[in-house]
mmCIF file of C-alpha atoms in Angstrom:
data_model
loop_
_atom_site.group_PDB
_atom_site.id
_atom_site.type_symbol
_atom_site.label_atom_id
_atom_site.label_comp_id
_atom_site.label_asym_id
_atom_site.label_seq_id
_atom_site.Cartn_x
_atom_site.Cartn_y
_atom_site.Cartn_z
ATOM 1 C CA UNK A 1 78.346 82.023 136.685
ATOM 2 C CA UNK A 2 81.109 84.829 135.054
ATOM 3 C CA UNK A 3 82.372 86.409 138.691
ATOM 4 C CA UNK A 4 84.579 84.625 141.603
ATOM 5 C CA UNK A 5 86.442 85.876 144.012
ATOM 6 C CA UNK A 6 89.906 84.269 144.859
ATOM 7 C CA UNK A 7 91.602 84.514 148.635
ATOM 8 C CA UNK A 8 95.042 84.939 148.663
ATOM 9 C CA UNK A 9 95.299 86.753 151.796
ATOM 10 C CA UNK A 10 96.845 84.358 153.600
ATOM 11 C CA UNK A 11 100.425 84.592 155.574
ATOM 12 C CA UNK A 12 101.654 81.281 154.831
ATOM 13 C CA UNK A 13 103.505 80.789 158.238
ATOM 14 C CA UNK A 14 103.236 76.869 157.852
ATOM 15 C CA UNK A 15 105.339 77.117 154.488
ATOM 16 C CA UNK A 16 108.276 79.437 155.687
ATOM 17 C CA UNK A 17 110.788 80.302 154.352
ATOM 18 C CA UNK A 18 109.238 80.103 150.800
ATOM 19 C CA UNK A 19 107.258 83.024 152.226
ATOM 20 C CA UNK A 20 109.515 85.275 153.492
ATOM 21 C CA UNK A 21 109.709 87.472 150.648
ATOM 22 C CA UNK A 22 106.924 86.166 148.176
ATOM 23 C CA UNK A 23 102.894 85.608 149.283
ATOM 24 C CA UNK A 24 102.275 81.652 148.673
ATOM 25 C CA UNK A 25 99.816 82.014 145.796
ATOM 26 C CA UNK A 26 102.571 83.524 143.687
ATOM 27 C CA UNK A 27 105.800 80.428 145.077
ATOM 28 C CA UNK A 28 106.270 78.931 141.603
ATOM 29 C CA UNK A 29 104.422 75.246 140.972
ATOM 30 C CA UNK A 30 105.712 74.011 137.736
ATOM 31 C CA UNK A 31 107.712 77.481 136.501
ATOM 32 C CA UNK A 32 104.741 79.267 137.355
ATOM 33 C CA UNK A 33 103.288 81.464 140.417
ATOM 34 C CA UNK A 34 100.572 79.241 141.077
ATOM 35 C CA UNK A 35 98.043 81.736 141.410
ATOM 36 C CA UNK A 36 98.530 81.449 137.717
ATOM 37 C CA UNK A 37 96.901 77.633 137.720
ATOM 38 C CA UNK A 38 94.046 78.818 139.278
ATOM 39 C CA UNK A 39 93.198 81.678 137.130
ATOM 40 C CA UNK A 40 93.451 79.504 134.332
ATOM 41 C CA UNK A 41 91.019 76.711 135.729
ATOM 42 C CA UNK A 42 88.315 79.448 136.695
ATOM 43 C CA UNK A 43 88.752 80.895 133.011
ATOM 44 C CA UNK A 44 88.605 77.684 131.494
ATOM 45 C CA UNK A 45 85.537 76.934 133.755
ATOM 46 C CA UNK A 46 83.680 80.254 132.111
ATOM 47 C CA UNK A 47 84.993 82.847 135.074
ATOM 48 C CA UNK A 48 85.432 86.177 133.260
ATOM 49 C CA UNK A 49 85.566 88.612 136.322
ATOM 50 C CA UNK A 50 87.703 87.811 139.357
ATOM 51 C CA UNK A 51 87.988 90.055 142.304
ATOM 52 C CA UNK A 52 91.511 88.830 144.612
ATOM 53 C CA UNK A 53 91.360 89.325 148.352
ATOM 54 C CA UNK A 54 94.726 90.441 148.986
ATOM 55 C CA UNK A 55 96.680 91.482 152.576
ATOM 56 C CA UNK A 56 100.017 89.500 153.205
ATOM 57 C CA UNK A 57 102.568 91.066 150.435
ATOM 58 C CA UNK A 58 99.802 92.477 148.615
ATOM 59 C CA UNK A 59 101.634 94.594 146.263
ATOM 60 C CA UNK A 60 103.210 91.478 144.377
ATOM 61 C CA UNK A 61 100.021 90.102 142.645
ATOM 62 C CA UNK A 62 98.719 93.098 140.090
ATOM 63 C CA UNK A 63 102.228 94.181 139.062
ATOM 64 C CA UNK A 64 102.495 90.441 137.578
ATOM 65 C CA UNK A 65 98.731 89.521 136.528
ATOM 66 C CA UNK A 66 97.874 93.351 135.689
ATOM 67 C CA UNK A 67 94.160 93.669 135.190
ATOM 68 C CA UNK A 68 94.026 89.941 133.871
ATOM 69 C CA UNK A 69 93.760 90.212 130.105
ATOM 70 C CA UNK A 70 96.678 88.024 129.694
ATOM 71 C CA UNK A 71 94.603 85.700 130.437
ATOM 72 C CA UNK A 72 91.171 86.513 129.139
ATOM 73 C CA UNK A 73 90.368 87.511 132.965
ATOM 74 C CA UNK A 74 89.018 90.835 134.035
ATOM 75 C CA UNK A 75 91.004 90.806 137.550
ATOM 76 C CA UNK A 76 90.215 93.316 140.369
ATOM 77 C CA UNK A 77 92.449 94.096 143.829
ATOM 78 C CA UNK A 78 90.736 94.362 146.966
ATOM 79 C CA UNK A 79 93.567 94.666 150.055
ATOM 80 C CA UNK A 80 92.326 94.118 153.829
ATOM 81 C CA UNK A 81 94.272 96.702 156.184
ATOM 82 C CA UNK A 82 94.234 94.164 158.756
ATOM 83 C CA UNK A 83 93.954 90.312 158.117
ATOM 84 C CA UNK A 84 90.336 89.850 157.940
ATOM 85 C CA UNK A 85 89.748 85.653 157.584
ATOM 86 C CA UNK A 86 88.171 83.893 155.364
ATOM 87 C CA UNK A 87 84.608 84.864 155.957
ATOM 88 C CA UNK A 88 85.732 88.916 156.579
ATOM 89 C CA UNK A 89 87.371 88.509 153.386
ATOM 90 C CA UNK A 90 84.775 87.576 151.052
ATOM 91 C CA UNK A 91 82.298 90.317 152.773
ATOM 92 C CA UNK A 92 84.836 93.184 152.455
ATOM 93 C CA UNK A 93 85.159 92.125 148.681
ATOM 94 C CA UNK A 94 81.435 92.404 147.811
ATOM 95 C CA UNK A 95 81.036 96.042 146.519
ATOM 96 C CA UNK A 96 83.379 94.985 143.606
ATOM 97 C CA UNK A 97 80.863 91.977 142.455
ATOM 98 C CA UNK A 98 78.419 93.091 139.571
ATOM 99 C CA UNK A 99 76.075 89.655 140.279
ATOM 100 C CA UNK A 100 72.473 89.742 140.933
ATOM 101 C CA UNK A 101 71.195 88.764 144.236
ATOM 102 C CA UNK A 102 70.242 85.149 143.324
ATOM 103 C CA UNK A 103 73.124 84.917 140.872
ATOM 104 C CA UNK A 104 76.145 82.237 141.902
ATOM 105 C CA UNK A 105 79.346 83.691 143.095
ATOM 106 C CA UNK A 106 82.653 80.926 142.882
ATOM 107 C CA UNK A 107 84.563 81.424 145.556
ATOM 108 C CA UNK A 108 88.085 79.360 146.584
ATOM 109 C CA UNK A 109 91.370 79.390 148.366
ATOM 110 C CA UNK A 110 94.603 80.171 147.473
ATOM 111 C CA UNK A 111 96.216 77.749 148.232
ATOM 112 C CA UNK A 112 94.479 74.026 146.996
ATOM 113 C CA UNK A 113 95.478 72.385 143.548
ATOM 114 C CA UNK A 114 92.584 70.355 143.202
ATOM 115 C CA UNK A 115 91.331 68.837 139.657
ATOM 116 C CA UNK A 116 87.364 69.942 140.626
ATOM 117 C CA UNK A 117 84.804 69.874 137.978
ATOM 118 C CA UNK A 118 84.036 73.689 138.652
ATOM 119 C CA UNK A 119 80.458 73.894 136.128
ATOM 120 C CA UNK A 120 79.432 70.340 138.274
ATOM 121 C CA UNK A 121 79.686 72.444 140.641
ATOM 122 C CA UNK A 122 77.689 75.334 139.667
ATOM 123 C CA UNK A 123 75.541 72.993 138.570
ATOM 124 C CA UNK A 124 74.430 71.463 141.789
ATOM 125 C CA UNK A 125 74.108 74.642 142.948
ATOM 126 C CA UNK A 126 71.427 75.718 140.840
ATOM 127 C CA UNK A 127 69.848 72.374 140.501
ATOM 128 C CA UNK A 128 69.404 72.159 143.970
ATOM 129 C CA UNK A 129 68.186 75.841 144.662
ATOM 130 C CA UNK A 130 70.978 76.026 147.921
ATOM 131 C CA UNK A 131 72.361 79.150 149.279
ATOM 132 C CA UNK A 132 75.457 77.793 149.510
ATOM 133 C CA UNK A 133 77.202 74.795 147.897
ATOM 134 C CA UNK A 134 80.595 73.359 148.857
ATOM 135 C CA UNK A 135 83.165 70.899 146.861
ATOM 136 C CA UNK A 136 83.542 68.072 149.632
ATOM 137 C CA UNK A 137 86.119 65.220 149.055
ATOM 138 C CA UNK A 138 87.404 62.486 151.225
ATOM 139 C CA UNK A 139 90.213 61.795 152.717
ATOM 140 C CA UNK A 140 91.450 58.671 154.372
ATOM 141 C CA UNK A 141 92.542 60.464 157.681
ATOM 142 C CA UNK A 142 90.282 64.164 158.854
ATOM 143 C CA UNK A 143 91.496 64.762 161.951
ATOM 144 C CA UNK A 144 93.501 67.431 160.384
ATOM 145 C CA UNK A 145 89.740 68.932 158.619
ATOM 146 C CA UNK A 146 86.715 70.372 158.796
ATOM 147 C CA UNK A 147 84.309 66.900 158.540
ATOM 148 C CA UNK A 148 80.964 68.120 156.477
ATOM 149 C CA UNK A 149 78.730 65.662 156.924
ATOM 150 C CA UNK A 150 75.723 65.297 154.938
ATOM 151 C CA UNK A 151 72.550 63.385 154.144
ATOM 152 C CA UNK A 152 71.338 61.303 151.475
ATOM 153 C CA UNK A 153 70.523 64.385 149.131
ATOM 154 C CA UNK A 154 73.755 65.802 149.527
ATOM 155 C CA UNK A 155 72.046 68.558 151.743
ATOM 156 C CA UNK A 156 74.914 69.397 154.725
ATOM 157 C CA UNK A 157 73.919 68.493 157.959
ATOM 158 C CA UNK A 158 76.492 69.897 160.586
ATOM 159 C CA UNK A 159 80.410 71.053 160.005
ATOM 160 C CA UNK A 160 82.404 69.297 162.675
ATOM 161 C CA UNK A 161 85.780 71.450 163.051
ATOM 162 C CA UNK A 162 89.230 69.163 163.256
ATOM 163 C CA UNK A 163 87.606 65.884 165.302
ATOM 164 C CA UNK A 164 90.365 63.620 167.292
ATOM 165 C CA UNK A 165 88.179 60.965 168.708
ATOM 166 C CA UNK A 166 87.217 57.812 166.870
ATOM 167 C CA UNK A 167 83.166 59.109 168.032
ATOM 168 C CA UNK A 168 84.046 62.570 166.814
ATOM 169 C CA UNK A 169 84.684 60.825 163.256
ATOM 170 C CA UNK A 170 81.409 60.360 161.214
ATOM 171 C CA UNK A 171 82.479 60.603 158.317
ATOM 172 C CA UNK A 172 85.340 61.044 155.335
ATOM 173 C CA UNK A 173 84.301 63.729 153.899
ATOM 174 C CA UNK A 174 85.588 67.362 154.696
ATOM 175 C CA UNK A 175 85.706 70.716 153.179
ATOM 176 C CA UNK A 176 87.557 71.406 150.321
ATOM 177 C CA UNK A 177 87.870 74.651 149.626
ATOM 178 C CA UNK A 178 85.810 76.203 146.604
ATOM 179 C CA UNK A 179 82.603 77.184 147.524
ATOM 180 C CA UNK A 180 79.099 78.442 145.551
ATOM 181 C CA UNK A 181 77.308 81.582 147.128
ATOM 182 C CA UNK A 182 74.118 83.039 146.310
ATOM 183 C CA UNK A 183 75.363 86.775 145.772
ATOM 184 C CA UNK A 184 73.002 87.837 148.922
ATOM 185 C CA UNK A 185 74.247 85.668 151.090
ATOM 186 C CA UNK A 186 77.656 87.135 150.841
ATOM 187 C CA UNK A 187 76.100 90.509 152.387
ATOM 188 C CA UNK A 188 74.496 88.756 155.124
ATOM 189 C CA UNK A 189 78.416 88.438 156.572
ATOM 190 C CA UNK A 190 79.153 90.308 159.190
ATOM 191 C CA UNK A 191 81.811 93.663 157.704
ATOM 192 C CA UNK A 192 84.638 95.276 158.879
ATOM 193 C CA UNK A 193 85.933 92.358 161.219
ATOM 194 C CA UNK A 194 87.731 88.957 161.061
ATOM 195 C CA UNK A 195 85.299 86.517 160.277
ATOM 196 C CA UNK A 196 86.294 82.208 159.831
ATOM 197 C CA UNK A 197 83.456 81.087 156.580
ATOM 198 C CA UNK A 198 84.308 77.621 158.015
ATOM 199 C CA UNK A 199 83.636 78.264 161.961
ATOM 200 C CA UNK A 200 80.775 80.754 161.772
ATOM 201 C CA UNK A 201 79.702 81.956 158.817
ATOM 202 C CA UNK A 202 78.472 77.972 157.597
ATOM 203 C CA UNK A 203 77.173 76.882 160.960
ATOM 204 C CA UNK A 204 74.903 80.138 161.494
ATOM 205 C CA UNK A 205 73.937 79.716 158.446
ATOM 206 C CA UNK A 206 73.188 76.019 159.229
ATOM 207 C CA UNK A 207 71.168 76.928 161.962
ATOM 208 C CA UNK A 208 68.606 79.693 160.708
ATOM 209 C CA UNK A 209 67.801 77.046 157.858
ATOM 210 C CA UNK A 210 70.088 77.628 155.011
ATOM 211 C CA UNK A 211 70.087 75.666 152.490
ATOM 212 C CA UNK A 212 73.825 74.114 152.419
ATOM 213 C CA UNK A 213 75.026 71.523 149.425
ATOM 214 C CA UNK A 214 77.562 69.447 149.220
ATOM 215 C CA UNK A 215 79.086 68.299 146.156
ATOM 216 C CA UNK A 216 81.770 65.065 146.410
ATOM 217 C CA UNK A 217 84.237 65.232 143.821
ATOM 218 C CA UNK A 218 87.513 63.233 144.299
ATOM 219 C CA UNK A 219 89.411 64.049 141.761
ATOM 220 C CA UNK A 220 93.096 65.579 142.678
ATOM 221 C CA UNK A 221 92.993 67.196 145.416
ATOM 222 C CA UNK A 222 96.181 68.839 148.076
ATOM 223 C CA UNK A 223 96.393 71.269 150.513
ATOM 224 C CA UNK A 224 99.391 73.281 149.435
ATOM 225 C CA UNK A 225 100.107 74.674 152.853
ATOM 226 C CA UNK A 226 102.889 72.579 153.832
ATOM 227 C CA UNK A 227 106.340 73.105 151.759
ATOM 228 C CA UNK A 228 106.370 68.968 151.391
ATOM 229 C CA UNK A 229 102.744 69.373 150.051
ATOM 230 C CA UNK A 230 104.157 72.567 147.582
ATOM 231 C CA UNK A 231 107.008 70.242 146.249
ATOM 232 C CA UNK A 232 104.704 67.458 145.158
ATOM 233 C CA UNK A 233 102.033 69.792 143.520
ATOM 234 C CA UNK A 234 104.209 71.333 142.137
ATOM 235 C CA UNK A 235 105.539 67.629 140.574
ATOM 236 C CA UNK A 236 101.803 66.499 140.070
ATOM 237 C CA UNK A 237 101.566 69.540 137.804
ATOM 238 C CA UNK A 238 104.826 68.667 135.488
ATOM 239 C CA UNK A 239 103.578 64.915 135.977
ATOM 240 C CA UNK A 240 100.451 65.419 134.173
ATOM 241 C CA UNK A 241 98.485 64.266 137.596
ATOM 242 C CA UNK A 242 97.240 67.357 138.532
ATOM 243 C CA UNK A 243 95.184 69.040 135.847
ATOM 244 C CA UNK A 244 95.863 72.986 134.766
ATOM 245 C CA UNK A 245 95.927 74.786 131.279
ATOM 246 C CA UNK A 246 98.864 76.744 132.455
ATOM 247 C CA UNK A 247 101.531 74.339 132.585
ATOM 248 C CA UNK A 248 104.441 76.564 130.466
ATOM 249 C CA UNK A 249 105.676 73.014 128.621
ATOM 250 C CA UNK A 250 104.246 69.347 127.791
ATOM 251 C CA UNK A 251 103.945 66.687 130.697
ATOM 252 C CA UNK A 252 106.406 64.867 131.606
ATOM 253 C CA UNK A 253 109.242 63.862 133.741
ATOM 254 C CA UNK A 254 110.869 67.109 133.723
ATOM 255 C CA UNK A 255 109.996 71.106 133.131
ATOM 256 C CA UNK A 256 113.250 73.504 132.154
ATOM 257 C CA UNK A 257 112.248 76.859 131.528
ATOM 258 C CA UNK A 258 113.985 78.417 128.304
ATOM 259 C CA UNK A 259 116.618 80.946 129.953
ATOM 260 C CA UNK A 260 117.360 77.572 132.585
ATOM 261 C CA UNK A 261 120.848 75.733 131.666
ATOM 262 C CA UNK A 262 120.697 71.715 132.451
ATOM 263 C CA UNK A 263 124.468 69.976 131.693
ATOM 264 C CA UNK A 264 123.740 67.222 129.256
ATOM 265 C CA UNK A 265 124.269 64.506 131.499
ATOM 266 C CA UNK A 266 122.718 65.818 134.648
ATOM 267 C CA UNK A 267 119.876 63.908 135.335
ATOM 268 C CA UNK A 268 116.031 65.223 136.033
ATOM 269 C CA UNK A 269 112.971 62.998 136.694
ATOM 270 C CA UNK A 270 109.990 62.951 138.886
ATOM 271 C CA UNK A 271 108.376 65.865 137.868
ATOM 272 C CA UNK A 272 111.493 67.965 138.726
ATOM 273 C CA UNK A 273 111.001 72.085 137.540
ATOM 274 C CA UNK A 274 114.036 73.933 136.935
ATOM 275 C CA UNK A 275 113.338 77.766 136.713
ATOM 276 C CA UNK A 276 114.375 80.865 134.204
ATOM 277 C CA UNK A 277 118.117 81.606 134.683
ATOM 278 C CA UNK A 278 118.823 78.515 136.500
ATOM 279 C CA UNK A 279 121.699 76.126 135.982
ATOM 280 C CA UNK A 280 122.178 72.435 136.759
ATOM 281 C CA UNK A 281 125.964 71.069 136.534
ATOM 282 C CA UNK A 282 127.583 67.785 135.188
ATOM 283 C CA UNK A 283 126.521 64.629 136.984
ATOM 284 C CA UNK A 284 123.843 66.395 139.573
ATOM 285 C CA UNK A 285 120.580 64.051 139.863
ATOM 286 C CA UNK A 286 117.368 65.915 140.245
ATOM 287 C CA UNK A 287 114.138 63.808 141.508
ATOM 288 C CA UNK A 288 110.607 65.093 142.011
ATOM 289 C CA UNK A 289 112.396 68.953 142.830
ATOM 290 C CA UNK A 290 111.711 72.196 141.990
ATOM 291 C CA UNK A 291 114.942 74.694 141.296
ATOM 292 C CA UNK A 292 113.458 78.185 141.175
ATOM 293 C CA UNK A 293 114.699 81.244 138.886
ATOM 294 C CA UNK A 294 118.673 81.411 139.454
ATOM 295 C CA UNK A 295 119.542 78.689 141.636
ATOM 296 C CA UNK A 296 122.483 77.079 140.879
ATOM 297 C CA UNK A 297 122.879 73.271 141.280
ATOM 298 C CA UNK A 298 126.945 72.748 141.390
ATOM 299 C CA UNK A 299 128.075 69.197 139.944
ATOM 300 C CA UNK A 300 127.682 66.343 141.647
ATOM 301 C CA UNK A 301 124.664 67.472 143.608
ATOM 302 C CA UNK A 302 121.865 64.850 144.599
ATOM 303 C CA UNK A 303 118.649 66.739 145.157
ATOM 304 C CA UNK A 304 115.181 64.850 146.342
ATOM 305 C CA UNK A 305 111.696 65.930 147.137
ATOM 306 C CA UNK A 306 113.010 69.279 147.501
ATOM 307 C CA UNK A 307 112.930 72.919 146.847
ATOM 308 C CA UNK A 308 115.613 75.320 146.545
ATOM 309 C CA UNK A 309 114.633 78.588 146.570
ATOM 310 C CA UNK A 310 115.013 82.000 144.078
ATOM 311 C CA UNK A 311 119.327 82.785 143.467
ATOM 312 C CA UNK A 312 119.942 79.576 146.063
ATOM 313 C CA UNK A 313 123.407 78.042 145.692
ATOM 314 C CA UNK A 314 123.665 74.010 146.479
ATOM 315 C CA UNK A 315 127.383 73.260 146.697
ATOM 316 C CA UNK A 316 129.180 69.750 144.615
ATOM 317 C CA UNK A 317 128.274 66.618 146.297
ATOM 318 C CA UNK A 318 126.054 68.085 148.311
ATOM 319 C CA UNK A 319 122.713 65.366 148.930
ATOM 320 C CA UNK A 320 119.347 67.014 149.755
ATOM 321 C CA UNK A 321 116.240 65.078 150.429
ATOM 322 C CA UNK A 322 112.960 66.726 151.616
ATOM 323 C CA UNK A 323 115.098 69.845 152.430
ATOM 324 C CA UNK A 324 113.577 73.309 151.934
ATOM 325 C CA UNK A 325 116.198 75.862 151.112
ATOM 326 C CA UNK A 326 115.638 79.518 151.322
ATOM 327 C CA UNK A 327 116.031 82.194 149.060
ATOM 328 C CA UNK A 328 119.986 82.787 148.427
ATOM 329 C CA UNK A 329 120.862 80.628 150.799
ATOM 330 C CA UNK A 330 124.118 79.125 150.168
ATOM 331 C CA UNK A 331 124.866 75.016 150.804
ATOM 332 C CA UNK A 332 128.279 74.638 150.485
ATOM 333 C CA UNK A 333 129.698 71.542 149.157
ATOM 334 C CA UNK A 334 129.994 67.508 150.401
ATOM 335 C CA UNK A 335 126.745 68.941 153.366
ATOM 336 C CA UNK A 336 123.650 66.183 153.726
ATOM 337 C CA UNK A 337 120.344 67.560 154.243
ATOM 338 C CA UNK A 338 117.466 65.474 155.316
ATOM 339 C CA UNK A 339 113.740 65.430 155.571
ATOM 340 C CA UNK A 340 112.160 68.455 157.439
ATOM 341 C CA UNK A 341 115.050 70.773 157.171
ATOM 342 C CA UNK A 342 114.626 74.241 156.326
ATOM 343 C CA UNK A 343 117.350 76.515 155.469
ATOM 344 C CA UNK A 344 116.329 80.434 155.758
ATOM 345 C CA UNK A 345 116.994 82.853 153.331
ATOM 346 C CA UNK A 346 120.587 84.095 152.675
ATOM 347 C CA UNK A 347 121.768 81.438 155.412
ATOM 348 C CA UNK A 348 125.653 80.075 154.641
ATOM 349 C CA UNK A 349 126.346 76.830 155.901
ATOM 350 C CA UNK A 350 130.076 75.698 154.673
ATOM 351 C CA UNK A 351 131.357 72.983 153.324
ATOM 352 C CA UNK A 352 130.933 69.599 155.342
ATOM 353 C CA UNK A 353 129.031 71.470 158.293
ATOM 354 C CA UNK A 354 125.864 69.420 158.235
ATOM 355 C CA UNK A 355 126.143 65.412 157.482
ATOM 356 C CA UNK A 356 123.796 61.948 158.862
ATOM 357 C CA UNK A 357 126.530 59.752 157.710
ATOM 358 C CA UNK A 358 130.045 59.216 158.358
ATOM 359 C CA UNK A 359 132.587 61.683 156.440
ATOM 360 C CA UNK A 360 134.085 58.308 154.944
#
């Protein structure tokens, strides 16, 4: 397997406003887009060619990655006029593939960190002879998943969209993700209109008799669609707990980027990121955050489980925790922001506006 295709299509409504001006595959996870982390998995796992499905901001991703040298990639641009889903994606994608018909195509979203072993993978696939094989791994609630049953081969018996009853629930295991096509099954999608993989494309091909593998794997996995999910990938990635080659720095408690400026006795830990051109004042405690390129953290500042967004200004005193701050928004100081909140882009909120505890 040398060729994958990578969707990145995606709007990211659920992770707004990280999104307002910058597609989520390229929202920096530890002081990189994190498109970057999966390019550098599917290289490490032998990918050479790599075709992205692009619509929502489209023209960000080949100014930055180029045509993939960088990174010992051969990367290709393939842009959907309208949004096409997952299944309409990979057909309108195919012409650009150079695989034989029976050849294995890798195939995964933009938007999972996941630690899966991607040649166990292949492997299966070809071992098994399927059409199509899909990384599986459990979770201790699905009601928010696709369940993927399957039988005592591994061969997938049914694909049971988002259950909410207790009967509904047979089993843990859901899709993850990354899938393995056989090249011609890829044409056998319907072209030129939306299309879900995981709500018609796998059950029709359930029912004429495909072959369908699962593979359980359950190492690191996390839906990055949610900007509390973003946050701690992003942390899991400086923390060593999510796997990726592209990490710019060693693991550890804390990621500064060389242009960032840190106060020697502000305090980082949890994974925290702090971007190019960024600056951290005298006394501010950072915990499990990310700071992106030119965000200033004023003195005194208590940031947790959060994300403050590209030029973003967080006033002295001012206490964060789970708050999602926008791109050059401005906090001003002595404000407390708790869990949930999310600040929009160049939104000013002054000093003292927003508190959950007495102003004594």
């Amino acid at each position: 397997m040398t060729e994958a295709i990578l969707l990145v299509g995606g709007r990211g409504t659920r992770l707004r406003p990280l999104t307002v001006h910058t597609p989520k595959p390229m929202v920096p996870a530890a002081g990189v887009p994190f498109l970057t982390h999966q390019l550098a998995r599917a290289r490490a796992a032998g990918v050479e060619h790599i075709v992205l499905a692009t619509s929502y901001l489209a023209e960000v991703f080949e100014p930055y990655f180029g045509d993939g040298s960088a990174l010992g990639l051969h990367i290709e641009y393939v842009t959907e006029d309208e949004p096409l889903g997952t299944g309409g994606a990979i057909r309108n994608v195919a012409s650009r593939l150079h695989s034989g018909p029976d050849e294995p195509v890798l195939i995964f979203n933009g938007d999972i960190l996941t630690g899966l072993d991607i040649p166990a993978l292949v492997r299966t696939h070809e071992t098994s002879g399927a059409d199509v094989s899909l990384h599986l791994t459990r979770v201790e609630d699905p009601r928010a998943y696709g369940l993927v049953p399957t039988d005592s081969s591994g061969r997938v018996t049914a694909f049971l969209e988002k259950p909410q009853t207790p009967e509904e629930i047979v089993t843990d295991q859901i899709n993850a993700g990354a899938y393995v096509f056989r090249r011609s099954v890829i044409d056998t999608i319907p072209a030129g209109r939306p299309v879900s993989v995981e709500r018609e494309t796998f059950p029709e091909l359930l029912a004429t008799g495909a072959h369908l593998q699962g593979m359980v794997d359950s190492t690191y996995w996390l839906d990055l669609g949610t900007p509390q999910a973003f946050v701690r990938g992003s942390a899991d990635l400086v923390l060593g707990r999510a796997p990726s080659p592209a990490v710019p720095g060693r693991c550890g408690d804390r990621l500064v980027l060389p242009t960032a400026t840190v106060a020697p006795d502000a305090k980082l830990t949890g994974g925290t990121v702090v971007g190019e051109g960024a600056y951290v004042g005298e006394g501010a405690r950072i915990a499990g955050s990310a700071i992106l390129e030119g965000a200033v953290v004023e003195p005194g500042a208590v940031i947790t489980d959060s994300l403050v967004g590209a030029r973003a200004r967080i006033g002295r005193r001012s206490i964060l925790t789970g708050a999602v701050i926008g791109d050059a928004a401005l906090i001003g100081p002595d404000n407390e922001l708790r869990e949930g909140v999310r600040v929009w882009c160049d939104a000013r909120i002054p000093a003292g506006a927003v508190r959950f505890s007495s102003d004594q």
